[in-house]
PDB file of C-alpha atoms in Angstrom:
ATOM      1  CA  UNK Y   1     119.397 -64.269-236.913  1.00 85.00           C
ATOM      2  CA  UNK Y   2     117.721 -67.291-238.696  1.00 88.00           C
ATOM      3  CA  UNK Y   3     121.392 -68.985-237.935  1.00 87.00           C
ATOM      4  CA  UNK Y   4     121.592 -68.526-234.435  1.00 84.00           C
ATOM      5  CA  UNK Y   5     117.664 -69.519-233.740  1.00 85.00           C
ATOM      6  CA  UNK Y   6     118.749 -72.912-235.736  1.00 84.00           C
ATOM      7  CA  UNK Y   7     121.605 -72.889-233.018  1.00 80.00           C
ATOM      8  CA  UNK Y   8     118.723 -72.704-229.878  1.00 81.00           C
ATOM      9  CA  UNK Y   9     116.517 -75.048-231.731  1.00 81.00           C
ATOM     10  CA  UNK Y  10     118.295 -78.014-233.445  1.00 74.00           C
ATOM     11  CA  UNK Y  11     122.369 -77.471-232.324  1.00 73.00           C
ATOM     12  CA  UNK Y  12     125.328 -76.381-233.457  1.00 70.00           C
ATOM     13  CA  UNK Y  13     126.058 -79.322-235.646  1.00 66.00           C
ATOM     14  CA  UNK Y  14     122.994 -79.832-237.082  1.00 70.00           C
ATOM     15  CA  UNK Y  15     122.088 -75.895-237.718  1.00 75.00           C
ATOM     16  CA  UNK Y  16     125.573 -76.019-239.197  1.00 74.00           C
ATOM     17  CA  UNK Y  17     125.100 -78.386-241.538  1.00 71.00           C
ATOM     18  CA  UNK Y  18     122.000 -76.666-242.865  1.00 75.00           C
ATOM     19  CA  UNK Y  19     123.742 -73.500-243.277  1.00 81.00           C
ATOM     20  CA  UNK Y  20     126.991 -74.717-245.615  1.00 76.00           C
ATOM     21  CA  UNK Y  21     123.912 -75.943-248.122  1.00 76.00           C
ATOM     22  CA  UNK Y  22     124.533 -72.068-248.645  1.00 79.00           C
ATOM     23  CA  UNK Y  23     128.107 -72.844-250.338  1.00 77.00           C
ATOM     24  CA  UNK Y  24     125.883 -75.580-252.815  1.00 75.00           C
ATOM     25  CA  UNK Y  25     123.777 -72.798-253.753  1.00 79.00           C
ATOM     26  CA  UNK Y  26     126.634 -70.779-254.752  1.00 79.00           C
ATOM     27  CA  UNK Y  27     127.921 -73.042-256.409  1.00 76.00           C
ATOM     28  CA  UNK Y  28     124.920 -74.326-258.633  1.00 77.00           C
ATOM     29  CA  UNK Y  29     123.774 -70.424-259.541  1.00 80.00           C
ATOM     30  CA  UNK Y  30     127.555 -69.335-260.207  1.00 79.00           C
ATOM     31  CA  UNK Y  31     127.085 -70.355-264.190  1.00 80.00           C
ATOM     32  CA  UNK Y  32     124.051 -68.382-264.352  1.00 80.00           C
ATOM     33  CA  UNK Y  33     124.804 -65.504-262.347  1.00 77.00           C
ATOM     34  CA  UNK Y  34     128.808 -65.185-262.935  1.00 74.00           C
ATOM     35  CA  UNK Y  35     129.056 -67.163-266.078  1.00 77.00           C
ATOM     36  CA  UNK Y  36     131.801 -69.341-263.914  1.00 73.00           C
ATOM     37  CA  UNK Y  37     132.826 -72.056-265.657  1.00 74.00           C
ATOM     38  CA  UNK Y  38     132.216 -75.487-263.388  1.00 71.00           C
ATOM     39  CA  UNK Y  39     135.685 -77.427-264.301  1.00 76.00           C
ATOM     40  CA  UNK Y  40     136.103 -80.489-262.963  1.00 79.00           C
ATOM     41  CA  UNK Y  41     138.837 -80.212-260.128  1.00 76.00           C
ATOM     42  CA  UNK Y  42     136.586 -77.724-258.888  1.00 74.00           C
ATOM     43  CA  UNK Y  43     133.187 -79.545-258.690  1.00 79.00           C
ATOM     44  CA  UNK Y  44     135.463 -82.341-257.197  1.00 82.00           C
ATOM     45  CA  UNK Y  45     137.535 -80.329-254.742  1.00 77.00           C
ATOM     46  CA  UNK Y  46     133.782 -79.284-254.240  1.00 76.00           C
ATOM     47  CA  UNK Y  47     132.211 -82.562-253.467  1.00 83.00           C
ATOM     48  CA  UNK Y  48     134.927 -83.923-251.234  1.00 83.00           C
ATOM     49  CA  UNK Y  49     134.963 -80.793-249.067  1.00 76.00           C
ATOM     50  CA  UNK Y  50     131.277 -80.944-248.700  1.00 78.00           C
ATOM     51  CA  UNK Y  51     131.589 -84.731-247.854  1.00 82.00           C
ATOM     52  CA  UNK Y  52     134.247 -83.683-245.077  1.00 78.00           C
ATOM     53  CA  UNK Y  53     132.007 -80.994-243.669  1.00 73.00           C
ATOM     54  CA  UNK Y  54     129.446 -83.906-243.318  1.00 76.00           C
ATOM     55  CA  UNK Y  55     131.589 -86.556-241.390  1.00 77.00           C
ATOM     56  CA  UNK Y  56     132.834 -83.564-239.290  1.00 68.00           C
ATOM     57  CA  UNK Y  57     129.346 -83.286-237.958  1.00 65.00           C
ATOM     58  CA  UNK Y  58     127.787 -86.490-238.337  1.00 64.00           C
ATOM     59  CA  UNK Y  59     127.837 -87.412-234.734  1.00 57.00           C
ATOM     60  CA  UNK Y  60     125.280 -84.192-234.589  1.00 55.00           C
ATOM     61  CA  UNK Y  61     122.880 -86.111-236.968  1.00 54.00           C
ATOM     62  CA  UNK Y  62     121.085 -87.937-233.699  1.00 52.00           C
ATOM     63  CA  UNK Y  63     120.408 -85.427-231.703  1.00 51.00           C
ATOM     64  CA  UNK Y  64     116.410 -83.815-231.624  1.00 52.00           C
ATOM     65  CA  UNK Y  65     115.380 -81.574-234.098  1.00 54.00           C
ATOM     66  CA  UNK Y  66     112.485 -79.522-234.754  1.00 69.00           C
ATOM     67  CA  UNK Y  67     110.754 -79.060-237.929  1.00 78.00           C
ATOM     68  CA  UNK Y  68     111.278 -74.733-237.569  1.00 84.00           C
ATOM     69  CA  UNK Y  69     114.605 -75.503-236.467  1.00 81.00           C
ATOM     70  CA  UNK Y  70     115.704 -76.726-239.510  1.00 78.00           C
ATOM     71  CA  UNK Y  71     113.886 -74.251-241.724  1.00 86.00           C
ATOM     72  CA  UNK Y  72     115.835 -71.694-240.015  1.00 87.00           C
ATOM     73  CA  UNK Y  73     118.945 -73.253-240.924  1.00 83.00           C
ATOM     74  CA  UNK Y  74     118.008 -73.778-244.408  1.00 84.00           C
ATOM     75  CA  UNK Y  75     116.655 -70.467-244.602  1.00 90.00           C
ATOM     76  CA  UNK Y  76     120.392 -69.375-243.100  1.00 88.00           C
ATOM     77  CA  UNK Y  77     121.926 -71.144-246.241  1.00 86.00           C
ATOM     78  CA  UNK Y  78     119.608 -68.819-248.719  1.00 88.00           C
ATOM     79  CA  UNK Y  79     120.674 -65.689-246.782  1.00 90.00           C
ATOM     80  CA  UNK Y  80     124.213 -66.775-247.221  1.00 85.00           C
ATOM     81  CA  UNK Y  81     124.029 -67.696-251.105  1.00 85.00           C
ATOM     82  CA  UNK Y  82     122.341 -64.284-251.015  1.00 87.00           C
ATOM     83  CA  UNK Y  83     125.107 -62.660-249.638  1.00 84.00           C
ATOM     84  CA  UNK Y  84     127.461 -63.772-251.746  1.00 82.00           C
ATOM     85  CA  UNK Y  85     125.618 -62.618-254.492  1.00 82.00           C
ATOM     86  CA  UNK Y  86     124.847 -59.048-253.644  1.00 82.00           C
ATOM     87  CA  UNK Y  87     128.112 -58.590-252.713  1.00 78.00           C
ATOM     88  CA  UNK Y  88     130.178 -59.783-256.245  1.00 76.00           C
ATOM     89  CA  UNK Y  89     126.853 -57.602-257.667  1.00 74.00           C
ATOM     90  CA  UNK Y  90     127.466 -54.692-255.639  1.00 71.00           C
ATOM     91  CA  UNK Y  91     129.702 -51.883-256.847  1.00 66.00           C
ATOM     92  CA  UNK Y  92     133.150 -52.135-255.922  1.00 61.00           C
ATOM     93  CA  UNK Y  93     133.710 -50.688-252.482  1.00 62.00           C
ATOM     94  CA  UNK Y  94     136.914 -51.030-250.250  1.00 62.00           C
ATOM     95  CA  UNK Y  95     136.759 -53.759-247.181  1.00 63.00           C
ATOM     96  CA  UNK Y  96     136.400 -51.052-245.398  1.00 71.00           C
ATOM     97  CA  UNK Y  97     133.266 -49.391-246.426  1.00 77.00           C
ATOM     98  CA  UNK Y  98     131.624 -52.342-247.038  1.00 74.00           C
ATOM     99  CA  UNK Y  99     132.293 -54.053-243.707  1.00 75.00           C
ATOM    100  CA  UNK Y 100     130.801 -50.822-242.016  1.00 80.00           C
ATOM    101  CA  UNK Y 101     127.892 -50.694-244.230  1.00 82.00           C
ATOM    102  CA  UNK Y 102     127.007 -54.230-243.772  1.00 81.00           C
ATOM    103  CA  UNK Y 103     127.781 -53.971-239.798  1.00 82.00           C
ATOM    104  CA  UNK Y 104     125.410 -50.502-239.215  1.00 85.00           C
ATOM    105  CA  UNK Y 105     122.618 -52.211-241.077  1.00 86.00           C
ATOM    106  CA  UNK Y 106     122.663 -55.579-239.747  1.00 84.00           C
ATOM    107  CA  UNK Y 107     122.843 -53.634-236.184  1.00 84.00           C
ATOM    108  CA  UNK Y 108     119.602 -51.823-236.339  1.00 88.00           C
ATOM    109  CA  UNK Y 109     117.999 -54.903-238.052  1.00 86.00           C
ATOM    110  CA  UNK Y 110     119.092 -57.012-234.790  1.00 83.00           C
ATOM    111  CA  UNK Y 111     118.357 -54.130-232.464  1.00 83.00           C
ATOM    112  CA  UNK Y 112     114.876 -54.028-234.016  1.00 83.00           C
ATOM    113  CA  UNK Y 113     114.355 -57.646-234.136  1.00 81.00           C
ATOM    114  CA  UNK Y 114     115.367 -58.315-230.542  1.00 80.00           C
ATOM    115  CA  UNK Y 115     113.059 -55.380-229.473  1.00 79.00           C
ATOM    116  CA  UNK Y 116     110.261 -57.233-230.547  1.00 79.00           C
ATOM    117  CA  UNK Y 117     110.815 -60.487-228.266  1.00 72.00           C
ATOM    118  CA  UNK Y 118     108.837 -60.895-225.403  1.00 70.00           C
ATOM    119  CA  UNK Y 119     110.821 -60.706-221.690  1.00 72.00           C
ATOM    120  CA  UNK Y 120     114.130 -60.410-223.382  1.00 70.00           C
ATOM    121  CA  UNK Y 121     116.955 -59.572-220.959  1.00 72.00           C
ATOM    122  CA  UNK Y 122     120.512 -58.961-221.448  1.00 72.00           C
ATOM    123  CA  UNK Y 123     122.463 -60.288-218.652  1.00 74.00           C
ATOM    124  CA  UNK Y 124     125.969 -59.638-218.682  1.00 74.00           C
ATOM    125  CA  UNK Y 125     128.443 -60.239-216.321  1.00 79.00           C
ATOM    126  CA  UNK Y 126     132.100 -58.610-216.179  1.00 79.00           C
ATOM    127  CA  UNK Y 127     133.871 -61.365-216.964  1.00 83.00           C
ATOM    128  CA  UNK Y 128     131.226 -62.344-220.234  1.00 82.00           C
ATOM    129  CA  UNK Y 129     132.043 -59.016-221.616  1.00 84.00           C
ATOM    130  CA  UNK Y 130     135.642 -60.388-222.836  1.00 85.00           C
ATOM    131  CA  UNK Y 131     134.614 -62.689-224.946  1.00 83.00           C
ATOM    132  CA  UNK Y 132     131.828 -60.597-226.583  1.00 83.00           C
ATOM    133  CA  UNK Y 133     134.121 -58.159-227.109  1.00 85.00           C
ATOM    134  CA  UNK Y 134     136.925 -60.241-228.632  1.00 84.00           C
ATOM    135  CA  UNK Y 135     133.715 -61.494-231.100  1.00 83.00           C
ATOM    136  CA  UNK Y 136     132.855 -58.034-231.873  1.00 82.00           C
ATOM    137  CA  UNK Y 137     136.051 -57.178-232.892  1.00 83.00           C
ATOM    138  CA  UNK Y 138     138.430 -59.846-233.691  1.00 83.00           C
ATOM    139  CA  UNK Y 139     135.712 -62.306-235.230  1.00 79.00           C
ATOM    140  CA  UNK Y 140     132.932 -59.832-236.683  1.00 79.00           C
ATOM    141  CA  UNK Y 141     135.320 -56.266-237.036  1.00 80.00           C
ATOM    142  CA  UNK Y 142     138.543 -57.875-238.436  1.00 84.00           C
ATOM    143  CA  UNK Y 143     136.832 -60.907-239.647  1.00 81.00           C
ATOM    144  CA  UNK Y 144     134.689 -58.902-241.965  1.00 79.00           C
ATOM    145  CA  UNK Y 145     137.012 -56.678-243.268  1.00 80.00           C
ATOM    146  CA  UNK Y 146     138.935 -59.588-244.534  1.00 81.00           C
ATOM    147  CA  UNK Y 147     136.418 -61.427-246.088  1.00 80.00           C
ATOM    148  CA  UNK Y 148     134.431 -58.441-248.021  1.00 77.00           C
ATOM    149  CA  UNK Y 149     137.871 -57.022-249.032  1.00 77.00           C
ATOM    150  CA  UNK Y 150     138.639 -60.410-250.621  1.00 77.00           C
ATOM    151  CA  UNK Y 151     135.156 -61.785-252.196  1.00 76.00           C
ATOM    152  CA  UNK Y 152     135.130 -59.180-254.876  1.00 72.00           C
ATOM    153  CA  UNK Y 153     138.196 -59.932-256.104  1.00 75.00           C
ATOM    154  CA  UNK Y 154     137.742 -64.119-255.870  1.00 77.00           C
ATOM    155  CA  UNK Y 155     135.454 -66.041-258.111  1.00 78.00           C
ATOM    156  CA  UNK Y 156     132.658 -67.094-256.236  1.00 75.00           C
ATOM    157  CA  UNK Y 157     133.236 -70.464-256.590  1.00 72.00           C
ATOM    158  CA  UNK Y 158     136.678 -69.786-254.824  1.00 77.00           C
ATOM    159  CA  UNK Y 159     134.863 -68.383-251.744  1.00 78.00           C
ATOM    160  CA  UNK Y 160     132.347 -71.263-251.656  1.00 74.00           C
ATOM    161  CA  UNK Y 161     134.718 -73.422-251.092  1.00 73.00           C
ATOM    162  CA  UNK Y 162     136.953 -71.850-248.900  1.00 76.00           C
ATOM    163  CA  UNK Y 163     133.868 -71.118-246.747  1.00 74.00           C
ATOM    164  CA  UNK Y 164     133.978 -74.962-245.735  1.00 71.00           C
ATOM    165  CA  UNK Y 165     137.282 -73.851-243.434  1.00 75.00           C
ATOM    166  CA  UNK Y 166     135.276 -72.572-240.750  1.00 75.00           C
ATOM    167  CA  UNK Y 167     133.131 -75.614-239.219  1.00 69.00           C
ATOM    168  CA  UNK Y 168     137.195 -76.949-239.668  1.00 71.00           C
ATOM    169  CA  UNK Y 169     138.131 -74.750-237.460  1.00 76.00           C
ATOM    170  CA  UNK Y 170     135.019 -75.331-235.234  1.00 71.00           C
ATOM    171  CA  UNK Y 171     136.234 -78.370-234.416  1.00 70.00           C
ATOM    172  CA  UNK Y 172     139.679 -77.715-233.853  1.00 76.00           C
ATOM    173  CA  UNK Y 173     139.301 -74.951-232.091  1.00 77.00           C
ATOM    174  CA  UNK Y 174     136.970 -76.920-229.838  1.00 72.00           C
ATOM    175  CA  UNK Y 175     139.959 -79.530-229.233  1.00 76.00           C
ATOM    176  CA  UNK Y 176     142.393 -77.132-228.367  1.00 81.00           C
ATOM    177  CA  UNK Y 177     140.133 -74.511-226.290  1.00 79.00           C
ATOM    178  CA  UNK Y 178     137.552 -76.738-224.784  1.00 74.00           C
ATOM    179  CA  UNK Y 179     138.967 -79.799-224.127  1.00 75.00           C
ATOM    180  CA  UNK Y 180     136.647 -81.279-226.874  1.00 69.00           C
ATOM    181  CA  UNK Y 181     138.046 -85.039-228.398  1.00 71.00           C
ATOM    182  CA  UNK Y 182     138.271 -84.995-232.271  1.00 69.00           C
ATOM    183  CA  UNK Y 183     136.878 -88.836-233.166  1.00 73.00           C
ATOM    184  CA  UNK Y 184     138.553 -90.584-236.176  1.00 80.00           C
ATOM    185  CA  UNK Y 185     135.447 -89.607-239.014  1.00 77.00           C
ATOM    186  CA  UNK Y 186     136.090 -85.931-238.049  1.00 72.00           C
ATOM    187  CA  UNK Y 187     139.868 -86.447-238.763  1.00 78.00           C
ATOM    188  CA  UNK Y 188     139.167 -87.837-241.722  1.00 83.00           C
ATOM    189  CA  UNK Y 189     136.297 -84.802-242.458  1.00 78.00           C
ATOM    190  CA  UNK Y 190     138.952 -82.866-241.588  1.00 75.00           C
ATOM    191  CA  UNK Y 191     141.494 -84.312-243.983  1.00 80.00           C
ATOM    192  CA  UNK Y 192     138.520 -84.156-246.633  1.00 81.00           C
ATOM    193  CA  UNK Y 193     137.892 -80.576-245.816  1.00 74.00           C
ATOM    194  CA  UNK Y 194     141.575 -79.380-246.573  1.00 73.00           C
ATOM    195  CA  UNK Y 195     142.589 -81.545-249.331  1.00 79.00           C
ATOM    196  CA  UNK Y 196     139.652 -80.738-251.098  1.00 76.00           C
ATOM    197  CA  UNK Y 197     139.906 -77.159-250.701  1.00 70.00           C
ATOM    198  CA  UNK Y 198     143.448 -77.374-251.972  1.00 72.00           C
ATOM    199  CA  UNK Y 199     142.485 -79.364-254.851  1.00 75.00           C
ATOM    200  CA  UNK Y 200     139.422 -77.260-255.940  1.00 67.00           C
ATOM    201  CA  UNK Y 201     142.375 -74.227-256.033  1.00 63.00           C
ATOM    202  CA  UNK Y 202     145.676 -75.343-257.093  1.00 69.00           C
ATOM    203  CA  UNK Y 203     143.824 -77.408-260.375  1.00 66.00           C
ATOM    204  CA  UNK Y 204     142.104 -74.712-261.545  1.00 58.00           C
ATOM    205  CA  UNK Y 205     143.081 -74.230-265.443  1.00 54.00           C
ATOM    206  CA  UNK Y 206     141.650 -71.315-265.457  1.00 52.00           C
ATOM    207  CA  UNK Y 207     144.098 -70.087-262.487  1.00 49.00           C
ATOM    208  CA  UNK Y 208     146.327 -70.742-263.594  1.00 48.00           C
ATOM    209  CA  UNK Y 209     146.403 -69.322-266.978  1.00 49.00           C
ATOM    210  CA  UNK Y 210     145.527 -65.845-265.177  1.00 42.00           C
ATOM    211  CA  UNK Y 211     148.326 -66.422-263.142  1.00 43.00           C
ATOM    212  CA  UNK Y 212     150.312 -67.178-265.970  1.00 48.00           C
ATOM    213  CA  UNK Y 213     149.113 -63.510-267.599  1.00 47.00           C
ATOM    214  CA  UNK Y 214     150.188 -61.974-264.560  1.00 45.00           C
TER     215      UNK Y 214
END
């Protein structure tokens, strides 16, 4: 919720930017909380994804912002380091279970919170309800499953990083949907984004030794 009022507020871009400090928090607590060793291809892979994420938005960084605008994003960013914690905290429960769980509660909590707003009004027409639908169950149903079936069994340094793949695929998604035009700093974010994300993974001594014991 905090996410999406940083979207009306302050834009995509700019709300999006705010929310991937979530990844940095992660990242930072993961020695603490996980006892995750910080090696260096990581905190490099690391830096030069989060640099790519950066020139991928930066033509966002002139538009007008409001000061609750961006305290909802960077409140977004300490629900999503949150998240990330519960969940590698959390028992182990299938993808499954855990998607549903999450999904029920986070339903009422929206239904509740929405309840609340003055002259709210849910206008949908026939042809809006195939998109919302493909959201609900593509992006947010299959989505989901995938990504609470895999966090428990990835360090959480691993799915920091990796998280930096969707405002990639934002943008390219924008070019190839919506006509959108990719300028040369986000193909070089975008370059960042990958080869950092690759980096971070395939020089990861300790991977690679538990690969090797496998």
């Amino acid at each position: 919720m905090l996410l999406y009022e940083a979207y009306q507020q302050v834009g995509i871009s700019i709300a999006s930017l705010a929310y991937y400090c979530g990844p940095v928090i992660v990242m930072i607590l993961s020695p603490f909380l996980f006892r995750e060793t910080l090696t260096w291809p990581k905190i490099a892979g690391f830096l030069t994804v989060l640099a790519g994420m950066c020139l991928v938005n930066l033509q966002a960084l002139d538009e007008g912002k409001t000061i609750w605008g961006l305290f909802c994003g960077l409140m977004s960013a300490f629900m999503y380091a949150l998240m990330v914690t519960a969940n590698k905290k959390a028992k182990p429960e299938s993808g499954l279970e855990n998607s549903l769980l999450q999904l029920v509660i986070g339903s009422f909590i929206v239904v509740a919170f929405v309840s609340m707003q003055k002259n709210f009004v849910l206008s949908l027409t026939t042809i809006d309800w195939i998109p919302v639908l493909l959201l609900g169950l593509l992006n947010t149903g299959i989505g989901c499953y995938l990504y609470f079936s895999s966090i428990t069994d990835l360090p959480v340094q691993t799915v920091a990083i990796c998280g930096y793949l969707e405002p990639l695929s934002a943008v390219v998604f924008s070019v190839l949907f919506l006509h959108g035009v990719l300028l040369p700093l986000q193909m070089l974010g975008a370059v960042l984004i990958l080869g950092g994300a690759i980096f971070g993974e395939c020089f990861n001594p300790e991977k690679q030794q538990w690969l090797q014991s496998k």
